[in-house]
Short mmCIF file of N, CA and C in Angstrom, two decimals:
data_model
loop_
_atom_site.label_atom_id
_atom_site.label_comp_id
_atom_site.label_asym_id
_atom_site.label_seq_id
_atom_site.Cartn_x
_atom_site.Cartn_y
_atom_site.Cartn_z
N MET J 17 -0.46 -19.86 -74.01
CA MET J 17 0.43 -19.05 -72.80
C MET J 17 0.13 -17.72 -73.68
N GLU J 18 -0.16 -16.54 -72.94
CA GLU J 18 -0.42 -15.20 -73.20
C GLU J 18 0.87 -14.79 -72.93
N PRO J 19 1.09 -13.71 -74.26
CA PRO J 19 2.36 -12.97 -73.81
C PRO J 19 2.56 -11.84 -72.85
N VAL J 20 3.99 -11.71 -72.15
CA VAL J 20 3.91 -11.03 -71.10
C VAL J 20 4.78 -9.45 -71.68
N ARG J 21 3.87 -8.70 -71.46
CA ARG J 21 5.02 -7.29 -71.99
C ARG J 21 4.68 -6.34 -70.90
N VAL J 22 3.75 -5.90 -70.13
CA VAL J 22 3.40 -4.73 -69.40
C VAL J 22 2.58 -5.24 -68.42
N ILE J 23 2.50 -5.20 -66.98
CA ILE J 23 2.00 -5.92 -65.93
C ILE J 23 1.87 -4.43 -64.94
N GLU J 24 0.53 -3.83 -64.86
CA GLU J 24 0.42 -2.17 -64.39
C GLU J 24 -0.32 -2.63 -63.63
N GLY J 25 -0.77 -2.08 -61.81
CA GLY J 25 -1.57 -2.29 -61.05
C GLY J 25 -1.09 -2.07 -59.70
N ALA J 26 -2.24 -2.43 -58.89
CA ALA J 26 -1.96 -2.72 -57.18
C ALA J 26 -1.01 -3.61 -57.01
N VAL J 27 -0.36 -3.42 -55.66
CA VAL J 27 0.73 -4.57 -55.34
C VAL J 27 -0.03 -5.15 -54.18
N SER J 28 0.27 -6.48 -54.07
CA SER J 28 -0.56 -6.90 -52.69
C SER J 28 0.98 -7.31 -52.15
N VAL J 29 1.09 -7.44 -50.87
CA VAL J 29 2.12 -7.81 -50.05
C VAL J 29 2.02 -9.03 -49.14
N ILE J 30 2.95 -9.85 -49.73
CA ILE J 30 2.92 -11.37 -48.69
C ILE J 30 3.53 -11.02 -47.49
N ASP J 31 4.34 -10.19 -47.31
CA ASP J 31 5.26 -10.39 -46.01
C ASP J 31 4.85 -9.31 -44.95
N ARG J 32 3.40 -9.60 -44.78
CA ARG J 32 2.75 -8.70 -43.84
C ARG J 32 1.84 -9.07 -42.48
N PRO J 33 2.54 -9.49 -41.36
CA PRO J 33 1.64 -10.50 -40.82
C PRO J 33 0.43 -10.01 -40.43
N ASP J 34 0.07 -8.55 -40.26
CA ASP J 34 -1.15 -8.41 -40.10
C ASP J 34 -2.23 -8.43 -41.31
N VAL J 35 -1.89 -9.01 -42.62
CA VAL J 35 -2.65 -9.20 -43.51
C VAL J 35 -2.71 -10.69 -43.86
N GLY J 36 -1.72 -11.52 -43.18
CA GLY J 36 -1.71 -12.65 -43.61
C GLY J 36 -1.91 -13.20 -45.38
N TRP J 37 -2.61 -14.17 -45.45
CA TRP J 37 -3.04 -14.69 -46.79
C TRP J 37 -4.01 -13.83 -47.27
N ASP J 38 -4.92 -13.26 -46.51
CA ASP J 38 -6.22 -12.46 -47.20
C ASP J 38 -5.70 -11.47 -47.95
N LEU J 39 -4.97 -11.66 -49.15
CA LEU J 39 -4.81 -10.64 -50.09
C LEU J 39 -5.53 -10.59 -50.88
N PRO J 40 -5.80 -8.89 -51.79
CA PRO J 40 -6.31 -8.76 -52.87
C PRO J 40 -5.96 -9.36 -54.02
N SER J 41 -6.81 -9.56 -54.59
CA SER J 41 -6.20 -10.22 -56.24
C SER J 41 -5.69 -9.09 -57.07
N ASN J 42 -4.29 -8.77 -56.70
CA ASN J 42 -3.75 -7.54 -57.51
C ASN J 42 -2.76 -8.32 -58.78
N PRO J 43 -2.64 -7.56 -59.52
CA PRO J 43 -1.56 -7.81 -60.71
C PRO J 43 -0.21 -8.24 -60.37
N ILE J 44 0.21 -7.86 -59.26
CA ILE J 44 1.73 -7.54 -59.00
C ILE J 44 1.80 -8.13 -57.49
N LEU J 45 2.61 -9.04 -56.95
CA LEU J 45 2.80 -9.80 -55.70
C LEU J 45 4.32 -9.32 -55.24
N ALA J 46 4.37 -8.56 -53.96
CA ALA J 46 5.58 -8.34 -53.95
C ALA J 46 6.03 -9.16 -52.35
N ALA J 47 6.85 -9.82 -52.30
CA ALA J 47 7.28 -10.94 -51.17
C ALA J 47 8.63 -10.56 -50.94
N GLY J 48 8.89 -11.49 -49.87
CA GLY J 48 10.32 -11.65 -49.03
C GLY J 48 11.30 -12.31 -49.72
N ARG J 49 12.43 -12.71 -49.20
CA ARG J 49 13.22 -13.59 -49.54
C ARG J 49 13.26 -15.30 -49.94
N ASN J 50 14.00 -15.76 -50.90
CA ASN J 50 13.67 -17.07 -51.46
C ASN J 50 12.22 -17.37 -51.48
N PHE J 51 11.50 -16.60 -52.01
CA PHE J 51 10.23 -16.66 -52.38
C PHE J 51 10.02 -17.87 -52.95
N GLY J 52 8.79 -18.80 -52.76
CA GLY J 52 8.71 -20.38 -53.35
C GLY J 52 9.46 -21.16 -53.19
N CYS J 53 10.51 -21.17 -51.92
CA CYS J 53 11.17 -22.16 -50.99
C CYS J 53 10.12 -22.88 -50.80
N GLY J 54 9.99 -24.50 -51.12
CA GLY J 54 9.79 -25.55 -50.67
C GLY J 54 8.29 -26.05 -51.47
N SER J 55 8.31 -25.33 -52.59
CA SER J 55 7.17 -25.48 -53.55
C SER J 55 7.68 -25.63 -55.03
N SER J 56 8.32 -26.85 -55.29
CA SER J 56 9.02 -27.26 -56.04
C SER J 56 8.02 -27.65 -57.35
N ARG J 57 6.66 -27.66 -57.20
CA ARG J 57 5.42 -28.34 -57.82
C ARG J 57 5.21 -27.15 -58.94
N GLU J 58 4.41 -27.46 -59.54
CA GLU J 58 3.93 -26.16 -60.51
C GLU J 58 2.57 -25.69 -59.93
N HIS J 59 2.30 -26.79 -59.26
CA HIS J 59 0.86 -26.16 -58.68
C HIS J 59 1.58 -24.74 -57.82
N ALA J 60 2.31 -24.55 -57.21
CA ALA J 60 2.63 -23.42 -56.51
C ALA J 60 2.47 -22.22 -57.48
N PRO J 61 2.94 -22.08 -58.54
CA PRO J 61 2.65 -20.73 -59.65
C PRO J 61 1.26 -20.87 -60.12
N TRP J 62 0.73 -22.15 -60.27
CA TRP J 62 -0.55 -21.88 -60.55
C TRP J 62 -1.07 -21.20 -60.32
N ALA J 63 -1.39 -21.72 -58.69
CA ALA J 63 -2.49 -21.35 -57.86
C ALA J 63 -2.05 -19.64 -57.66
N LEU J 64 -0.81 -19.21 -57.62
CA LEU J 64 -1.04 -17.75 -57.77
C LEU J 64 -1.28 -17.06 -58.93
N GLU J 65 -1.49 -17.55 -60.25
CA GLU J 65 -1.65 -17.30 -61.51
C GLU J 65 -3.45 -17.06 -61.37
N ASP J 66 -3.83 -18.44 -61.00
CA ASP J 66 -5.02 -18.61 -60.58
C ASP J 66 -5.58 -17.46 -59.97
N TYR J 67 -5.11 -17.27 -58.98
CA TYR J 67 -5.51 -15.83 -57.88
C TYR J 67 -5.67 -14.37 -58.32
N GLY J 68 -4.98 -14.47 -59.50
CA GLY J 68 -4.84 -13.22 -60.41
C GLY J 68 -3.55 -12.69 -60.46
N PHE J 69 -2.54 -12.98 -60.23
CA PHE J 69 -1.27 -12.42 -60.18
C PHE J 69 -0.43 -12.83 -61.38
N ARG J 70 0.04 -11.66 -62.13
CA ARG J 70 0.76 -11.94 -63.28
C ARG J 70 2.53 -11.27 -63.32
N ALA J 71 2.52 -10.67 -61.97
CA ALA J 71 4.43 -10.88 -61.67
C ALA J 71 4.49 -10.50 -59.99
N ILE J 72 5.50 -11.38 -59.74
CA ILE J 72 6.06 -11.51 -58.49
C ILE J 72 7.49 -10.82 -58.38
N VAL J 73 7.37 -10.20 -57.39
CA VAL J 73 8.57 -9.21 -57.16
C VAL J 73 9.32 -9.56 -55.70
N ALA J 74 10.65 -10.13 -55.68
CA ALA J 74 10.98 -10.74 -54.35
C ALA J 74 12.42 -10.22 -54.42
N PRO J 75 13.37 -10.19 -53.60
CA PRO J 75 14.56 -10.28 -53.27
C PRO J 75 15.56 -11.26 -53.98
N SER J 76 14.75 -12.57 -53.73
CA SER J 76 15.37 -13.89 -54.11
C SER J 76 14.23 -14.73 -54.86
N PHE J 77 14.21 -15.91 -55.42
CA PHE J 77 13.60 -16.69 -55.54
C PHE J 77 14.25 -18.27 -55.34
N ALA J 78 13.37 -19.39 -55.11
CA ALA J 78 13.98 -20.83 -55.42
C ALA J 78 13.84 -20.95 -56.55
N ASP J 79 15.09 -21.69 -56.77
CA ASP J 79 15.30 -21.85 -58.34
C ASP J 79 14.27 -22.53 -59.13
N ILE J 80 13.65 -23.83 -58.78
CA ILE J 80 12.77 -24.50 -59.23
C ILE J 80 11.28 -23.59 -59.43
N PHE J 81 11.16 -23.05 -58.26
CA PHE J 81 9.99 -22.13 -58.77
C PHE J 81 10.12 -21.23 -59.42
N TYR J 82 11.20 -20.45 -59.48
CA TYR J 82 11.48 -19.47 -60.32
C TYR J 82 10.97 -19.89 -61.98
N SER J 83 11.58 -21.21 -62.23
CA SER J 83 11.67 -21.77 -63.62
C SER J 83 10.06 -22.05 -63.95
N ASN J 84 9.63 -22.72 -62.80
CA ASN J 84 7.97 -23.00 -63.03
C ASN J 84 7.29 -21.95 -63.13
N CYS J 85 7.39 -20.64 -62.59
CA CYS J 85 6.78 -19.32 -62.79
C CYS J 85 6.82 -19.22 -64.29
N THR J 86 8.29 -19.03 -64.91
CA THR J 86 8.31 -18.54 -66.51
C THR J 86 7.47 -19.23 -67.36
N LYS J 87 7.45 -20.84 -67.16
CA LYS J 87 7.15 -21.80 -68.13
C LYS J 87 5.80 -21.69 -68.15
N ILE J 88 4.81 -20.79 -67.38
CA ILE J 88 3.19 -20.60 -67.15
C ILE J 88 2.99 -19.08 -67.67
N GLY J 89 4.29 -18.29 -67.92
CA GLY J 89 3.73 -16.81 -68.05
C GLY J 89 3.49 -15.85 -66.97
N LEU J 90 3.84 -16.54 -65.68
CA LEU J 90 4.02 -15.61 -64.60
C LEU J 90 5.24 -14.82 -64.18
N LEU J 91 5.68 -13.75 -64.32
CA LEU J 91 6.65 -13.04 -64.79
C LEU J 91 7.30 -12.93 -63.20
N PRO J 92 8.62 -13.82 -62.53
CA PRO J 92 9.31 -13.33 -61.38
C PRO J 92 10.35 -12.45 -61.95
N VAL J 93 10.39 -11.22 -60.63
CA VAL J 93 11.23 -9.95 -60.87
C VAL J 93 12.28 -9.92 -59.44
N THR J 94 13.45 -10.34 -59.85
CA THR J 94 14.75 -10.30 -58.68
C THR J 94 15.03 -8.89 -58.63
N LEU J 95 14.49 -8.27 -57.17
CA LEU J 95 15.06 -6.71 -57.12
C LEU J 95 16.13 -6.56 -55.52
N PRO J 96 16.52 -5.61 -55.27
CA PRO J 96 17.15 -5.66 -54.29
C PRO J 96 16.40 -5.64 -52.94
N GLU J 97 16.39 -6.17 -52.11
CA GLU J 97 15.46 -6.20 -50.79
C GLU J 97 14.99 -4.93 -50.58
N GLY J 98 16.19 -3.70 -50.43
CA GLY J 98 15.48 -2.46 -50.30
C GLY J 98 14.21 -1.69 -51.11
N GLU J 99 14.63 -2.07 -52.49
CA GLU J 99 13.65 -1.71 -53.24
C GLU J 99 12.65 -2.80 -53.46
N VAL J 100 12.08 -3.70 -53.01
CA VAL J 100 11.24 -4.58 -52.79
C VAL J 100 10.56 -4.03 -51.53
N ARG J 101 11.02 -3.72 -50.47
CA ARG J 101 10.41 -2.95 -49.48
C ARG J 101 9.78 -1.42 -50.02
N ALA J 102 10.26 -0.63 -50.82
CA ALA J 102 10.02 0.29 -51.57
C ALA J 102 8.65 -0.04 -52.16
N LEU J 103 8.80 -1.11 -52.83
CA LEU J 103 7.52 -1.08 -53.74
C LEU J 103 6.51 -1.68 -52.97
N MET J 104 6.73 -2.48 -51.51
CA MET J 104 5.62 -2.53 -50.90
C MET J 104 4.76 -1.66 -50.44
N GLU J 105 5.65 -0.38 -49.99
CA GLU J 105 5.04 0.73 -49.26
C GLU J 105 4.46 1.66 -51.05
N ALA J 106 4.85 1.51 -51.81
CA ALA J 106 4.21 2.40 -52.62
C ALA J 106 2.68 1.97 -53.08
N GLY J 107 2.63 0.61 -53.33
CA GLY J 107 1.34 0.13 -53.40
C GLY J 107 0.87 0.05 -54.82
N HIS J 108 1.62 0.35 -55.42
CA HIS J 108 1.05 0.16 -57.37
C HIS J 108 2.40 0.69 -57.70
N ALA J 109 2.68 -0.60 -58.83
CA ALA J 109 3.96 -0.32 -59.88
C ALA J 109 3.19 -0.86 -61.21
N ARG J 110 4.22 -0.45 -62.11
CA ARG J 110 4.64 -1.02 -63.37
C ARG J 110 5.55 -1.77 -63.71
N VAL J 111 5.11 -3.06 -64.12
CA VAL J 111 6.50 -3.76 -64.76
C VAL J 111 6.61 -3.92 -66.11
N ASP J 112 7.77 -3.72 -66.51
CA ASP J 112 7.72 -3.75 -68.36
C ASP J 112 8.84 -4.66 -68.40
N LEU J 113 8.46 -5.92 -69.02
CA LEU J 113 9.22 -6.49 -69.17
C LEU J 113 10.45 -6.90 -70.67
N GLU J 114 9.78 -5.78 -71.51
CA GLU J 114 10.81 -5.37 -72.80
C GLU J 114 12.14 -4.15 -72.41
N GLU J 115 11.29 -3.74 -71.31
CA GLU J 115 12.18 -2.88 -70.89
C GLU J 115 13.26 -3.18 -69.56
N GLN J 116 12.98 -4.47 -68.84
CA GLN J 116 13.27 -4.52 -67.74
C GLN J 116 13.39 -4.00 -66.68
N GLU J 117 12.24 -3.39 -66.12
CA GLU J 117 12.27 -2.11 -65.48
C GLU J 117 10.84 -2.47 -64.97
N VAL J 118 10.91 -1.98 -63.60
CA VAL J 118 9.95 -1.73 -62.52
C VAL J 118 9.91 -0.37 -62.34
N SER J 119 8.36 0.20 -62.29
CA SER J 119 8.35 1.69 -62.10
C SER J 119 7.21 1.68 -60.94
N PHE J 120 7.90 2.93 -59.68
CA PHE J 120 6.69 2.76 -58.54
C PHE J 120 7.32 3.85 -58.11
N ALA J 121 6.51 4.99 -57.56
CA ALA J 121 6.59 6.03 -56.85
C ALA J 121 8.01 7.23 -57.32
N GLY J 122 7.50 7.29 -58.30
CA GLY J 122 8.47 8.10 -59.34
C GLY J 122 9.87 7.54 -59.49
N ARG J 123 10.52 6.67 -59.40
CA ARG J 123 11.57 5.71 -59.79
C ARG J 123 11.55 4.48 -60.68
N GLN J 124 12.25 4.23 -61.20
CA GLN J 124 12.74 2.71 -62.08
C GLN J 124 13.98 2.56 -61.86
N VAL J 125 13.54 1.02 -61.42
CA VAL J 125 14.74 0.13 -61.15
C VAL J 125 14.72 -1.10 -62.53
N GLY J 126 15.80 -1.39 -62.72
CA GLY J 126 16.16 -2.37 -63.59
C GLY J 126 15.98 -3.71 -63.33
N PHE J 127 15.92 -4.55 -63.92
CA PHE J 127 16.10 -5.89 -63.44
C PHE J 127 16.64 -7.02 -64.55
N ASP J 128 17.24 -8.22 -64.11
CA ASP J 128 17.98 -9.10 -65.07
C ASP J 128 17.05 -9.98 -65.43
N ILE J 129 16.90 -10.67 -66.33
CA ILE J 129 16.33 -11.94 -66.99
C ILE J 129 16.92 -12.48 -67.97
N ASP J 130 17.08 -13.72 -68.34
CA ASP J 130 17.65 -14.29 -69.32
C ASP J 130 17.42 -14.14 -70.35
N PRO J 131 17.87 -14.03 -71.54
CA PRO J 131 17.54 -12.98 -72.46
C PRO J 131 16.29 -14.63 -73.25
N GLU J 132 16.81 -15.68 -73.27
CA GLU J 132 15.89 -17.07 -73.72
C GLU J 132 14.49 -16.64 -72.98
N THR J 133 14.70 -16.67 -71.70
CA THR J 133 13.17 -16.62 -70.85
C THR J 133 12.51 -15.20 -70.91
N ALA J 134 12.88 -14.21 -71.34
CA ALA J 134 12.38 -12.77 -71.73
C ALA J 134 11.70 -13.32 -73.08
N ARG J 135 12.29 -13.61 -74.20
CA ARG J 135 12.12 -13.99 -75.32
C ARG J 135 10.74 -14.89 -75.35
N ARG J 136 10.99 -15.97 -74.85
CA ARG J 136 9.43 -16.74 -74.52
C ARG J 136 8.41 -16.06 -73.84
N LEU J 137 8.68 -15.60 -72.63
CA LEU J 137 7.69 -14.51 -72.02
C LEU J 137 6.94 -13.54 -72.98
N LEU J 138 7.88 -12.96 -73.21
CA LEU J 138 7.37 -11.91 -74.73
C LEU J 138 6.41 -12.38 -75.79
N GLU J 139 6.69 -13.56 -76.00
CA GLU J 139 6.05 -13.86 -77.24
C GLU J 139 5.05 -15.33 -77.05
N GLY J 140 5.03 -15.37 -75.13
CA GLY J 140 3.77 -16.31 -75.29
C GLY J 140 4.10 -17.59 -75.46
N LEU J 141 5.20 -18.35 -75.62
CA LEU J 141 5.69 -19.52 -75.46
C LEU J 141 5.99 -20.68 -74.21
N ASP J 142 4.97 -21.40 -74.28
CA ASP J 142 5.55 -22.47 -73.58
C ASP J 142 6.39 -23.11 -73.68
N ASP J 143 7.06 -24.21 -73.44
CA ASP J 143 7.70 -25.54 -73.82
C ASP J 143 7.32 -25.87 -75.17
N ILE J 144 6.00 -26.38 -74.84
CA ILE J 144 5.44 -26.93 -76.20
C ILE J 144 5.52 -25.91 -77.55
N GLY J 145 4.88 -24.48 -77.19
CA GLY J 145 5.25 -23.58 -78.29
C GLY J 145 6.53 -23.56 -78.76
N VAL J 146 7.83 -23.51 -78.04
CA VAL J 146 8.68 -23.43 -78.30
C VAL J 146 9.38 -25.11 -79.32
N THR J 147 8.92 -25.99 -78.96
CA THR J 147 8.85 -27.27 -79.73
C THR J 147 8.09 -27.10 -81.22
N LEU J 148 7.00 -26.77 -81.28
CA LEU J 148 5.99 -26.19 -82.28
C LEU J 148 6.70 -25.25 -83.11
N GLN J 149 7.48 -24.91 -82.68
CA GLN J 149 7.92 -23.54 -83.82
C GLN J 149 9.21 -24.15 -84.82
N GLN J 150 9.40 -25.83 -84.42
CA GLN J 150 10.48 -26.58 -84.82
C GLN J 150 9.83 -27.55 -85.91
N LEU J 151 8.20 -27.27 -86.15
CA LEU J 151 7.50 -28.61 -86.47
C LEU J 151 7.85 -28.89 -87.84
N GLU J 152 8.32 -27.56 -88.64
CA GLU J 152 8.96 -28.00 -90.06
C GLU J 152 10.19 -28.95 -90.15
N GLU J 153 10.80 -28.77 -89.21
CA GLU J 153 12.18 -29.59 -89.16
C GLU J 153 11.75 -30.59 -88.60
N ILE J 154 10.99 -31.29 -87.82
CA ILE J 154 10.47 -32.25 -86.77
C ILE J 154 9.96 -33.50 -88.05
N ASP J 155 8.70 -32.62 -88.84
CA ASP J 155 8.33 -33.40 -89.80
C ASP J 155 9.33 -33.81 -91.00
N ARG J 156 10.27 -32.96 -91.79
CA ARG J 156 11.29 -33.54 -92.30
C ARG J 156 12.40 -34.48 -91.94
N TYR J 157 12.43 -34.42 -90.44
CA TYR J 157 13.18 -35.55 -89.82
C TYR J 157 12.61 -36.99 -89.66
N GLU J 158 11.52 -36.71 -89.43
CA GLU J 158 10.45 -38.14 -89.35
C GLU J 158 10.36 -38.50 -91.02
N ALA J 159 10.00 -38.01 -91.81
CA ALA J 159 9.93 -38.24 -93.08
C ALA J 159 10.88 -38.96 -93.69
N GLN J 160 12.39 -38.56 -93.09
CA GLN J 160 13.79 -38.73 -93.81
C GLN J 160 14.08 -39.91 -92.78
N ARG J 161 13.90 -40.30 -91.93
CA ARG J 161 14.72 -41.15 -91.03
C ARG J 161 14.22 -42.63 -91.47
N GLU J 162 15.37 -43.50 -91.33
CA GLU J 162 15.24 -44.83 -91.83
C GLU J 162 14.51 -45.62 -91.05
N ARG J 163 13.75 -46.55 -90.87
CA ARG J 163 13.17 -47.29 -90.35
C ARG J 163 13.35 -48.88 -90.63
N SER J 164 13.21 -49.59 -89.37
CA SER J 164 13.76 -50.78 -90.03
C SER J 164 12.77 -51.50 -89.38
N GLY J 165 12.36 -52.36 -89.61
CA GLY J 165 10.75 -53.30 -88.90
C GLY J 165 9.75 -52.52 -89.15
N PRO J 166 8.66 -52.66 -88.54
CA PRO J 166 7.52 -52.44 -88.66
C PRO J 166 7.15 -51.21 -88.09
N VAL J 167 6.43 -50.70 -88.90
CA VAL J 167 6.19 -48.78 -88.52
C VAL J 167 4.65 -48.83 -88.14
N THR J 168 4.81 -48.58 -86.90
CA THR J 168 3.14 -47.98 -86.28
C THR J 168 2.55 -46.92 -86.45
N THR J 169 3.66 -45.85 -86.53
CA THR J 169 3.10 -44.46 -86.37
C THR J 169 1.93 -44.14 -87.63
N ALA J 170 1.97 -44.90 -88.74
CA ALA J 170 0.88 -44.67 -89.99
C ALA J 170 -0.91 -45.24 -89.45
N LEU J 171 -0.61 -45.46 -88.40
CA LEU J 171 -2.14 -45.88 -87.83
C LEU J 171 -3.00 -44.71 -87.44
N ALA J 172 -2.58 -43.67 -87.09
CA ALA J 172 -3.12 -42.47 -86.96
C ALA J 172 -4.01 -41.85 -87.82
#
């Protein structure tokens, strides 16, 4: 997973009936409330990432969808609905994860994110990457643990 720091570019708006799903491939997607509801599988964030989005800004997200986004490096940003509407109108933005700030149309709006989630995104760590950071401790545990009976782990 690539580290996430700053995402800047045009904003696609998903909440416009005149556009529907015929969206340009921009780095930032602006959406309505409870975005991702009904899409608890990993495929929804994967599809958005494959489409070219690197950040999604919405007033709220479905919990599982939000979590799945962060696990693949797609940054979900929660802003008040009025700010999301203003972002949609602006059409261009800069999302800075380190500063936890979205800049658009001459304004800066802060956002909150869990510190551990932010660290993982900033360092480009998925669940496996976090586990591999503990490889030395895992190896030490495996070498020291007592085994009774036959051991099949040495076959590799």
